[in-house]
């Protein structure tokens, strides 16, 4: 298995909802990442999981909450989002814990916040 | 500090003609450079990578890139464009000085292929 999977593919939610995005890889990779990508822009790093701990981009609002149940799963919990949070959310993984090699990306979850 | 500049926001070619997507980089270290492709509403796919081995790097789908240290460039080329090459292309440099696992993305080049 040489891919990163993400579910759901599409998600529409209201500002008061709580939802979760799921990311999974079975390549034995030791680091995983969440990115946010707005239209016509490059991806922006939100979180990194490596060395069995989460590193957080301090500019990411607390309404985004990552969780890593095990080394192959990375969830992103969403609560009280704003319309400007609508974007494509990409998950990626890399073999090296130090992040020195290439990252493999999932297909993304298209999130719309109403 | 590392940075990457994609010189063209949009490139349009005819099917069967060569493709050139330009990327310049800045790095305090020996850089690790990547090209990724993103088709509409899809994730990013790695085309190729440079990690200080051969300066001419061959990737998937007939793409290749040449690392030129003297020009601080890593341009992406393909001899003959196909309609399926129409997509957004990102030149990326590894950020050694920043947070762990941080990739620095260029702003992207949209490639259009005319029949």
PDB file of C-alpha atoms in Angstrom:
ATOM      1  CA  UNK A   1       0.000   0.000   0.000  1.00  0.00           C
ATOM      2  CA  UNK A   2       1.715   3.170  -1.184  1.00  0.00           C
ATOM      3  CA  UNK A   3      -0.860   5.829  -0.610  1.00  0.00           C
ATOM      4  CA  UNK A   4      -2.292   8.227   1.913  1.00  0.00           C
ATOM      5  CA  UNK A   5      -6.060   8.031   2.261  1.00  0.00           C
ATOM      6  CA  UNK A   6      -8.364  10.759   3.533  1.00  0.00           C
ATOM      7  CA  UNK A   7     -12.015  10.686   4.500  1.00  0.00           C
ATOM      8  CA  UNK A   8     -14.423  12.198   3.796  1.00  0.00           C
ATOM      9  CA  UNK A   9     -13.724  13.587   0.326  1.00  0.00           C
ATOM     10  CA  UNK A  10     -16.220  16.400   0.818  1.00  0.00           C
ATOM     11  CA  UNK A  11     -17.661  17.917   3.991  1.00  0.00           C
ATOM     12  CA  UNK A  12     -20.213  20.672   4.464  1.00  0.00           C
ATOM     13  CA  UNK A  13     -20.734  21.907   7.990  1.00  0.00           C
ATOM     14  CA  UNK A  14     -22.322  24.739   9.885  1.00  0.00           C
ATOM     15  CA  UNK A  15     -20.424  27.014  12.219  1.00  0.00           C
ATOM     16  CA  UNK A  16     -21.807  25.254  15.307  1.00  0.00           C
ATOM     17  CA  UNK A  17     -21.042  21.717  14.168  1.00  0.00           C
ATOM     18  CA  UNK A  18     -18.308  19.380  15.342  1.00  0.00           C
ATOM     19  CA  UNK A  19     -16.746  17.151  12.711  1.00  0.00           C
ATOM     20  CA  UNK A  20     -13.544  15.210  12.137  1.00  0.00           C
ATOM     21  CA  UNK A  21     -11.269  14.597   9.182  1.00  0.00           C
ATOM     22  CA  UNK A  22      -9.399  11.332   9.009  1.00  0.00           C
ATOM     23  CA  UNK A  23      -6.045  10.497   7.456  1.00  0.00           C
ATOM     24  CA  UNK A  24      -4.429   7.081   7.222  1.00  0.00           C
ATOM     25  CA  UNK A  25      -1.218   5.662   5.802  1.00  0.00           C
ATOM     26  CA  UNK A  26       0.094   2.105   5.839  1.00  0.00           C
ATOM     27  CA  UNK A  27       3.562   2.771   4.480  1.00  0.00           C
ATOM     28  CA  UNK A  28       5.220   2.678   7.876  1.00  0.00           C
ATOM     29  CA  UNK A  29       5.985   6.371   7.618  1.00  0.00           C
ATOM     30  CA  UNK A  30       7.116   7.995  10.832  1.00  0.00           C
ATOM     31  CA  UNK A  31       5.863  11.531  10.276  1.00  0.00           C
ATOM     32  CA  UNK A  32       2.455  12.874   9.268  1.00  0.00           C
ATOM     33  CA  UNK A  33       1.243  16.373   8.418  1.00  0.00           C
ATOM     34  CA  UNK A  34      -1.906  18.440   7.983  1.00  0.00           C
ATOM     35  CA  UNK A  35      -2.006  21.240   5.434  1.00  0.00           C
ATOM     36  CA  UNK A  36      -4.648  23.804   4.531  1.00  0.00           C
ATOM     37  CA  UNK A  37      -4.896  24.962   0.924  1.00  0.00           C
ATOM     38  CA  UNK A  38      -7.011  27.880  -0.232  1.00  0.00           C
ATOM     39  CA  UNK A  39      -7.948  28.267  -3.889  1.00  0.00           C
ATOM     40  CA  UNK A  40      -5.075  29.219  -6.204  1.00  0.00           C
ATOM     41  CA  UNK A  41      -2.585  29.151  -3.291  1.00  0.00           C
ATOM     42  CA  UNK A  42       0.106  26.695  -2.185  1.00  0.00           C
ATOM     43  CA  UNK A  43      -0.548  24.481   0.842  1.00  0.00           C
ATOM     44  CA  UNK A  44       0.144  25.916   4.304  1.00  0.00           C
ATOM     45  CA  UNK A  45       1.431  23.656   7.075  1.00  0.00           C
ATOM     46  CA  UNK A  46      -0.867  23.329  10.091  1.00  0.00           C
ATOM     47  CA  UNK A  47       0.476  20.439  12.172  1.00  0.00           C
ATOM     48  CA  UNK A  48       3.295  17.910  12.209  1.00  0.00           C
ATOM     49  CA  UNK A  49       3.285  14.580  14.021  1.00  0.00           C
ATOM     50  CA  UNK A  50       6.672  12.954  14.455  1.00  0.00           C
ATOM     51  CA  UNK A  51       8.761  11.451  17.223  1.00  0.00           C
ATOM     52  CA  UNK A  52       5.373  10.469  18.689  1.00  0.00           C
ATOM     53  CA  UNK A  53       4.389  14.047  19.388  1.00  0.00           C
ATOM     54  CA  UNK A  54       2.477  16.824  17.720  1.00  0.00           C
ATOM     55  CA  UNK A  55       4.041  20.101  16.682  1.00  0.00           C
ATOM     56  CA  UNK A  56       1.628  22.935  16.151  1.00  0.00           C
ATOM     57  CA  UNK A  57       1.885  25.940  13.885  1.00  0.00           C
ATOM     58  CA  UNK A  58       1.095  28.681  16.379  1.00  0.00           C
ATOM     59  CA  UNK A  59      -0.867  30.647  13.816  1.00  0.00           C
ATOM     60  CA  UNK A  60      -3.491  27.872  13.577  1.00  0.00           C
ATOM     61  CA  UNK A  61      -6.643  28.696  15.577  1.00  0.00           C
ATOM     62  CA  UNK A  62      -7.667  26.427  18.451  1.00  0.00           C
ATOM     63  CA  UNK A  63     -10.867  25.464  16.646  1.00  0.00           C
ATOM     64  CA  UNK A  64      -8.630  22.977  14.795  1.00  0.00           C
ATOM     65  CA  UNK A  65      -7.483  20.127  17.018  1.00  0.00           C
ATOM     66  CA  UNK A  66      -5.229  17.306  15.774  1.00  0.00           C
ATOM     67  CA  UNK A  67      -5.176  13.842  17.264  1.00  0.00           C
ATOM     68  CA  UNK A  68      -2.894  10.917  16.567  1.00  0.00           C
ATOM     69  CA  UNK A  69      -4.458   7.634  17.834  1.00  0.00           C
ATOM     70  CA  UNK A  70      -1.549   5.584  16.446  1.00  0.00           C
ATOM     71  CA  UNK A  71       1.391   5.913  14.087  1.00  0.00           C
ATOM     72  CA  UNK A  72      -0.690   5.351  10.947  1.00  0.00           C
ATOM     73  CA  UNK A  73      -3.673   7.556  11.762  1.00  0.00           C
ATOM     74  CA  UNK A  74      -3.957  11.317  12.051  1.00  0.00           C
ATOM     75  CA  UNK A  75      -7.291  12.987  12.723  1.00  0.00           C
ATOM     76  CA  UNK A  76      -8.247  16.640  12.575  1.00  0.00           C
ATOM     77  CA  UNK A  77     -11.143  17.642  14.833  1.00  0.00           C
ATOM     78  CA  UNK A  78     -13.126  20.688  13.799  1.00  0.00           C
ATOM     79  CA  UNK A  79     -15.304  22.799  16.074  1.00  0.00           C
ATOM     80  CA  UNK A  80     -16.944  26.199  15.697  1.00  0.00           C
ATOM     81  CA  UNK A  81     -15.351  26.857  12.340  1.00  0.00           C
ATOM     82  CA  UNK A  82     -15.733  30.066  10.371  1.00  0.00           C
ATOM     83  CA  UNK A  83     -16.611  30.454   6.676  1.00  0.00           C
ATOM     84  CA  UNK A  84     -13.005  31.503   5.972  1.00  0.00           C
ATOM     85  CA  UNK A  85     -11.921  28.015   7.066  1.00  0.00           C
ATOM     86  CA  UNK A  86     -13.444  26.628   3.881  1.00  0.00           C
ATOM     87  CA  UNK A  87     -10.540  25.083   1.977  1.00  0.00           C
ATOM     88  CA  UNK A  88      -8.938  21.863   0.786  1.00  0.00           C
ATOM     89  CA  UNK A  89      -7.343  20.044   3.722  1.00  0.00           C
ATOM     90  CA  UNK A  90      -4.437  17.855   2.757  1.00  0.00           C
ATOM     91  CA  UNK A  91      -2.739  15.157   4.767  1.00  0.00           C
ATOM     92  CA  UNK A  92       0.794  13.976   4.008  1.00  0.00           C
ATOM     93  CA  UNK A  93       3.317  11.533   5.385  1.00  0.00           C
ATOM     94  CA  UNK A  94       7.060  10.994   5.136  1.00  0.00           C
ATOM     95  CA  UNK A  95       9.351   8.106   5.982  1.00  0.00           C
ATOM     96  CA  UNK A  96      11.870  10.133   7.925  1.00  0.00           C
ATOM     97  CA  UNK A  97      10.876  11.455  11.341  1.00  0.00           C
ATOM     98  CA  UNK A  98      13.089  14.470  10.850  1.00  0.00           C
ATOM     99  CA  UNK A  99      11.139  15.383   7.693  1.00  0.00           C
ATOM    100  CA  UNK A 100      14.247  15.269   5.512  1.00  0.00           C
ATOM    101  CA  UNK A 101      12.716  13.239   2.691  1.00  0.00           C
ATOM    102  CA  UNK A 102       9.791  13.755   0.362  1.00  0.00           C
ATOM    103  CA  UNK A 103       6.219  13.914   1.556  1.00  0.00           C
ATOM    104  CA  UNK A 104       3.401  11.849   0.074  1.00  0.00           C
ATOM    105  CA  UNK A 105       0.041  13.592  -0.069  1.00  0.00           C
ATOM    106  CA  UNK A 106      -3.490  12.298   0.194  1.00  0.00           C
ATOM    107  CA  UNK A 107      -6.284  13.407  -2.148  1.00  0.00           C
ATOM    108  CA  UNK A 108      -7.617  15.942   0.335  1.00  0.00           C
ATOM    109  CA  UNK A 109     -10.934  16.781   1.985  1.00  0.00           C
ATOM    110  CA  UNK A 110     -12.860  19.674   0.468  1.00  0.00           C
ATOM    111  CA  UNK A 111     -14.410  21.508   3.440  1.00  0.00           C
ATOM    112  CA  UNK A 112     -17.185  24.054   3.124  1.00  0.00           C
ATOM    113  CA  UNK A 113     -18.294  25.991   6.204  1.00  0.00           C
ATOM    114  CA  UNK A 114     -21.679  27.655   5.941  1.00  0.00           C
TER     115      UNK A 114
ATOM    116  CA  UNK B   1      17.061  30.764   5.086  1.00  0.00           C
ATOM    117  CA  UNK B   2      15.464  28.959   2.181  1.00  0.00           C
ATOM    118  CA  UNK B   3      13.045  30.306  -0.416  1.00  0.00           C
ATOM    119  CA  UNK B   4      11.768  29.410  -3.841  1.00  0.00           C
ATOM    120  CA  UNK B   5      10.423  31.584  -6.664  1.00  0.00           C
ATOM    121  CA  UNK B   6       8.390  30.316  -9.571  1.00  0.00           C
ATOM    122  CA  UNK B   7       8.916  32.810 -12.319  1.00  0.00           C
ATOM    123  CA  UNK B   8       5.650  32.274 -14.193  1.00  0.00           C
ATOM    124  CA  UNK B   9       2.184  32.093 -12.678  1.00  0.00           C
ATOM    125  CA  UNK B  10       0.708  30.717 -15.912  1.00  0.00           C
ATOM    126  CA  UNK B  11       2.257  28.902 -18.860  1.00  0.00           C
ATOM    127  CA  UNK B  12       0.316  27.913 -21.957  1.00  0.00           C
ATOM    128  CA  UNK B  13       1.624  25.466 -24.557  1.00  0.00           C
ATOM    129  CA  UNK B  14       0.219  23.495 -27.455  1.00  0.00           C
ATOM    130  CA  UNK B  15      -0.033  19.732 -27.260  1.00  0.00           C
ATOM    131  CA  UNK B  16       3.136  18.118 -28.540  1.00  0.00           C
ATOM    132  CA  UNK B  17       5.367  21.150 -27.877  1.00  0.00           C
ATOM    133  CA  UNK B  18       8.008  21.404 -25.126  1.00  0.00           C
ATOM    134  CA  UNK B  19       7.196  22.478 -21.579  1.00  0.00           C
ATOM    135  CA  UNK B  20       9.431  24.717 -19.464  1.00  0.00           C
ATOM    136  CA  UNK B  21       8.405  25.710 -15.932  1.00  0.00           C
ATOM    137  CA  UNK B  22      10.948  27.937 -14.227  1.00  0.00           C
ATOM    138  CA  UNK B  23      12.004  27.857 -10.592  1.00  0.00           C
ATOM    139  CA  UNK B  24      14.782  29.709  -8.767  1.00  0.00           C
ATOM    140  CA  UNK B  25      15.774  28.878  -5.230  1.00  0.00           C
ATOM    141  CA  UNK B  26      17.683  30.401  -2.364  1.00  0.00           C
ATOM    142  CA  UNK B  27      19.273  28.232   0.282  1.00  0.00           C
ATOM    143  CA  UNK B  28      21.920  28.566   2.950  1.00  0.00           C
ATOM    144  CA  UNK B  29      22.514  24.823   2.770  1.00  0.00           C
ATOM    145  CA  UNK B  30      22.880  22.290   0.006  1.00  0.00           C
ATOM    146  CA  UNK B  31      19.213  22.277  -0.977  1.00  0.00           C
ATOM    147  CA  UNK B  32      16.691  19.491  -1.292  1.00  0.00           C
ATOM    148  CA  UNK B  33      14.330  20.458  -4.107  1.00  0.00           C
ATOM    149  CA  UNK B  34      11.090  18.925  -5.326  1.00  0.00           C
ATOM    150  CA  UNK B  35       8.502  19.413  -8.022  1.00  0.00           C
ATOM    151  CA  UNK B  36       4.919  18.465  -7.225  1.00  0.00           C
ATOM    152  CA  UNK B  37       1.908  18.452  -9.550  1.00  0.00           C
ATOM    153  CA  UNK B  38      -1.697  19.045  -8.514  1.00  0.00           C
ATOM    154  CA  UNK B  39      -4.585  18.303 -10.824  1.00  0.00           C
ATOM    155  CA  UNK B  40      -7.879  20.141 -10.127  1.00  0.00           C
ATOM    156  CA  UNK B  41      -9.433  19.160  -6.795  1.00  0.00           C
ATOM    157  CA  UNK B  42      -6.744  16.535  -6.196  1.00  0.00           C
ATOM    158  CA  UNK B  43      -3.860  16.088  -3.811  1.00  0.00           C
ATOM    159  CA  UNK B  44      -0.233  16.773  -4.662  1.00  0.00           C
ATOM    160  CA  UNK B  45       1.819  14.168  -6.498  1.00  0.00           C
ATOM    161  CA  UNK B  46       5.603  14.097  -6.384  1.00  0.00           C
ATOM    162  CA  UNK B  47       7.077  14.451  -9.875  1.00  0.00           C
ATOM    163  CA  UNK B  48      10.748  14.365  -8.960  1.00  0.00           C
ATOM    164  CA  UNK B  49      13.291  15.329  -6.320  1.00  0.00           C
ATOM    165  CA  UNK B  50      16.874  16.565  -6.126  1.00  0.00           C
ATOM    166  CA  UNK B  51      18.973  15.656  -3.105  1.00  0.00           C
ATOM    167  CA  UNK B  52      22.578  16.413  -4.192  1.00  0.00           C
ATOM    168  CA  UNK B  53      23.098  13.352  -6.364  1.00  0.00           C
ATOM    169  CA  UNK B  54      22.884  13.719 -10.180  1.00  0.00           C
ATOM    170  CA  UNK B  55      22.142  17.258 -11.333  1.00  0.00           C
ATOM    171  CA  UNK B  56      19.755  16.043 -14.033  1.00  0.00           C
ATOM    172  CA  UNK B  57      16.811  14.434 -12.327  1.00  0.00           C
ATOM    173  CA  UNK B  58      14.291  12.302 -14.175  1.00  0.00           C
ATOM    174  CA  UNK B  59      10.766  12.049 -12.867  1.00  0.00           C
ATOM    175  CA  UNK B  60       7.462  10.490 -13.710  1.00  0.00           C
ATOM    176  CA  UNK B  61       5.407  11.092 -16.863  1.00  0.00           C
ATOM    177  CA  UNK B  62       8.427  12.181 -18.915  1.00  0.00           C
ATOM    178  CA  UNK B  63       9.324  15.195 -16.772  1.00  0.00           C
ATOM    179  CA  UNK B  64      12.852  16.072 -15.784  1.00  0.00           C
ATOM    180  CA  UNK B  65      14.608  18.926 -14.023  1.00  0.00           C
ATOM    181  CA  UNK B  66      18.170  20.179 -13.987  1.00  0.00           C
ATOM    182  CA  UNK B  67      19.806  21.546 -10.854  1.00  0.00           C
ATOM    183  CA  UNK B  68      22.100  24.456 -11.722  1.00  0.00           C
ATOM    184  CA  UNK B  69      23.935  25.749  -8.698  1.00  0.00           C
ATOM    185  CA  UNK B  70      25.567  28.645 -10.562  1.00  0.00           C
ATOM    186  CA  UNK B  71      22.155  29.923 -11.627  1.00  0.00           C
ATOM    187  CA  UNK B  72      20.311  28.782  -8.450  1.00  0.00           C
ATOM    188  CA  UNK B  73      17.706  27.248 -10.718  1.00  0.00           C
ATOM    189  CA  UNK B  74      15.726  24.023 -10.847  1.00  0.00           C
ATOM    190  CA  UNK B  75      13.604  24.304 -13.988  1.00  0.00           C
ATOM    191  CA  UNK B  76      11.122  21.592 -14.936  1.00  0.00           C
ATOM    192  CA  UNK B  77      10.957  20.421 -18.542  1.00  0.00           C
ATOM    193  CA  UNK B  78       9.160  17.934 -20.741  1.00  0.00           C
ATOM    194  CA  UNK B  79       9.893  17.413 -24.433  1.00  0.00           C
ATOM    195  CA  UNK B  80       6.302  17.043 -25.564  1.00  0.00           C
ATOM    196  CA  UNK B  81       3.213  18.236 -23.687  1.00  0.00           C
ATOM    197  CA  UNK B  82       0.131  16.066 -23.348  1.00  0.00           C
ATOM    198  CA  UNK B  83      -3.370  17.251 -22.574  1.00  0.00           C
ATOM    199  CA  UNK B  84      -3.219  15.354 -19.283  1.00  0.00           C
ATOM    200  CA  UNK B  85      -0.283  17.556 -18.169  1.00  0.00           C
ATOM    201  CA  UNK B  86      -2.632  20.492 -17.624  1.00  0.00           C
ATOM    202  CA  UNK B  87      -2.392  21.138 -13.879  1.00  0.00           C
ATOM    203  CA  UNK B  88      -0.805  23.307 -11.182  1.00  0.00           C
ATOM    204  CA  UNK B  89       2.903  22.726 -10.578  1.00  0.00           C
ATOM    205  CA  UNK B  90       4.711  23.603  -7.355  1.00  0.00           C
ATOM    206  CA  UNK B  91       8.455  23.966  -6.917  1.00  0.00           C
ATOM    207  CA  UNK B  92       9.377  23.170  -3.317  1.00  0.00           C
ATOM    208  CA  UNK B  93      12.523  23.492  -1.189  1.00  0.00           C
ATOM    209  CA  UNK B  94      13.187  21.792   2.113  1.00  0.00           C
ATOM    210  CA  UNK B  95      13.276  24.231   5.021  1.00  0.00           C
ATOM    211  CA  UNK B  96      16.172  23.115   7.221  1.00  0.00           C
ATOM    212  CA  UNK B  97      16.007  26.094   9.507  1.00  0.00           C
ATOM    213  CA  UNK B  98      12.333  26.104  10.303  1.00  0.00           C
ATOM    214  CA  UNK B  99       9.914  23.827  12.044  1.00  0.00           C
ATOM    215  CA  UNK B 100      10.400  20.134  11.539  1.00  0.00           C
ATOM    216  CA  UNK B 101       9.175  18.781   8.233  1.00  0.00           C
ATOM    217  CA  UNK B 102       8.513  22.228   6.795  1.00  0.00           C
ATOM    218  CA  UNK B 103       8.408  22.443   3.036  1.00  0.00           C
ATOM    219  CA  UNK B 104       8.585  25.877   1.437  1.00  0.00           C
ATOM    220  CA  UNK B 105       6.285  26.016  -1.578  1.00  0.00           C
ATOM    221  CA  UNK B 106       6.506  28.306  -4.534  1.00  0.00           C
ATOM    222  CA  UNK B 107       3.318  30.102  -5.492  1.00  0.00           C
ATOM    223  CA  UNK B 108       2.650  27.627  -8.266  1.00  0.00           C
ATOM    224  CA  UNK B 109       2.564  27.670 -12.047  1.00  0.00           C
ATOM    225  CA  UNK B 110      -0.612  26.778 -13.845  1.00  0.00           C
ATOM    226  CA  UNK B 111       0.106  24.851 -17.022  1.00  0.00           C
ATOM    227  CA  UNK B 112      -2.498  24.973 -19.760  1.00  0.00           C
ATOM    228  CA  UNK B 113      -2.238  22.671 -22.778  1.00  0.00           C
ATOM    229  CA  UNK B 114      -4.051  23.619 -25.966  1.00  0.00           C
ATOM    230  CA  UNK B 115      -5.119  20.959 -28.463  1.00  0.00           C
TER     231      UNK B 115
END
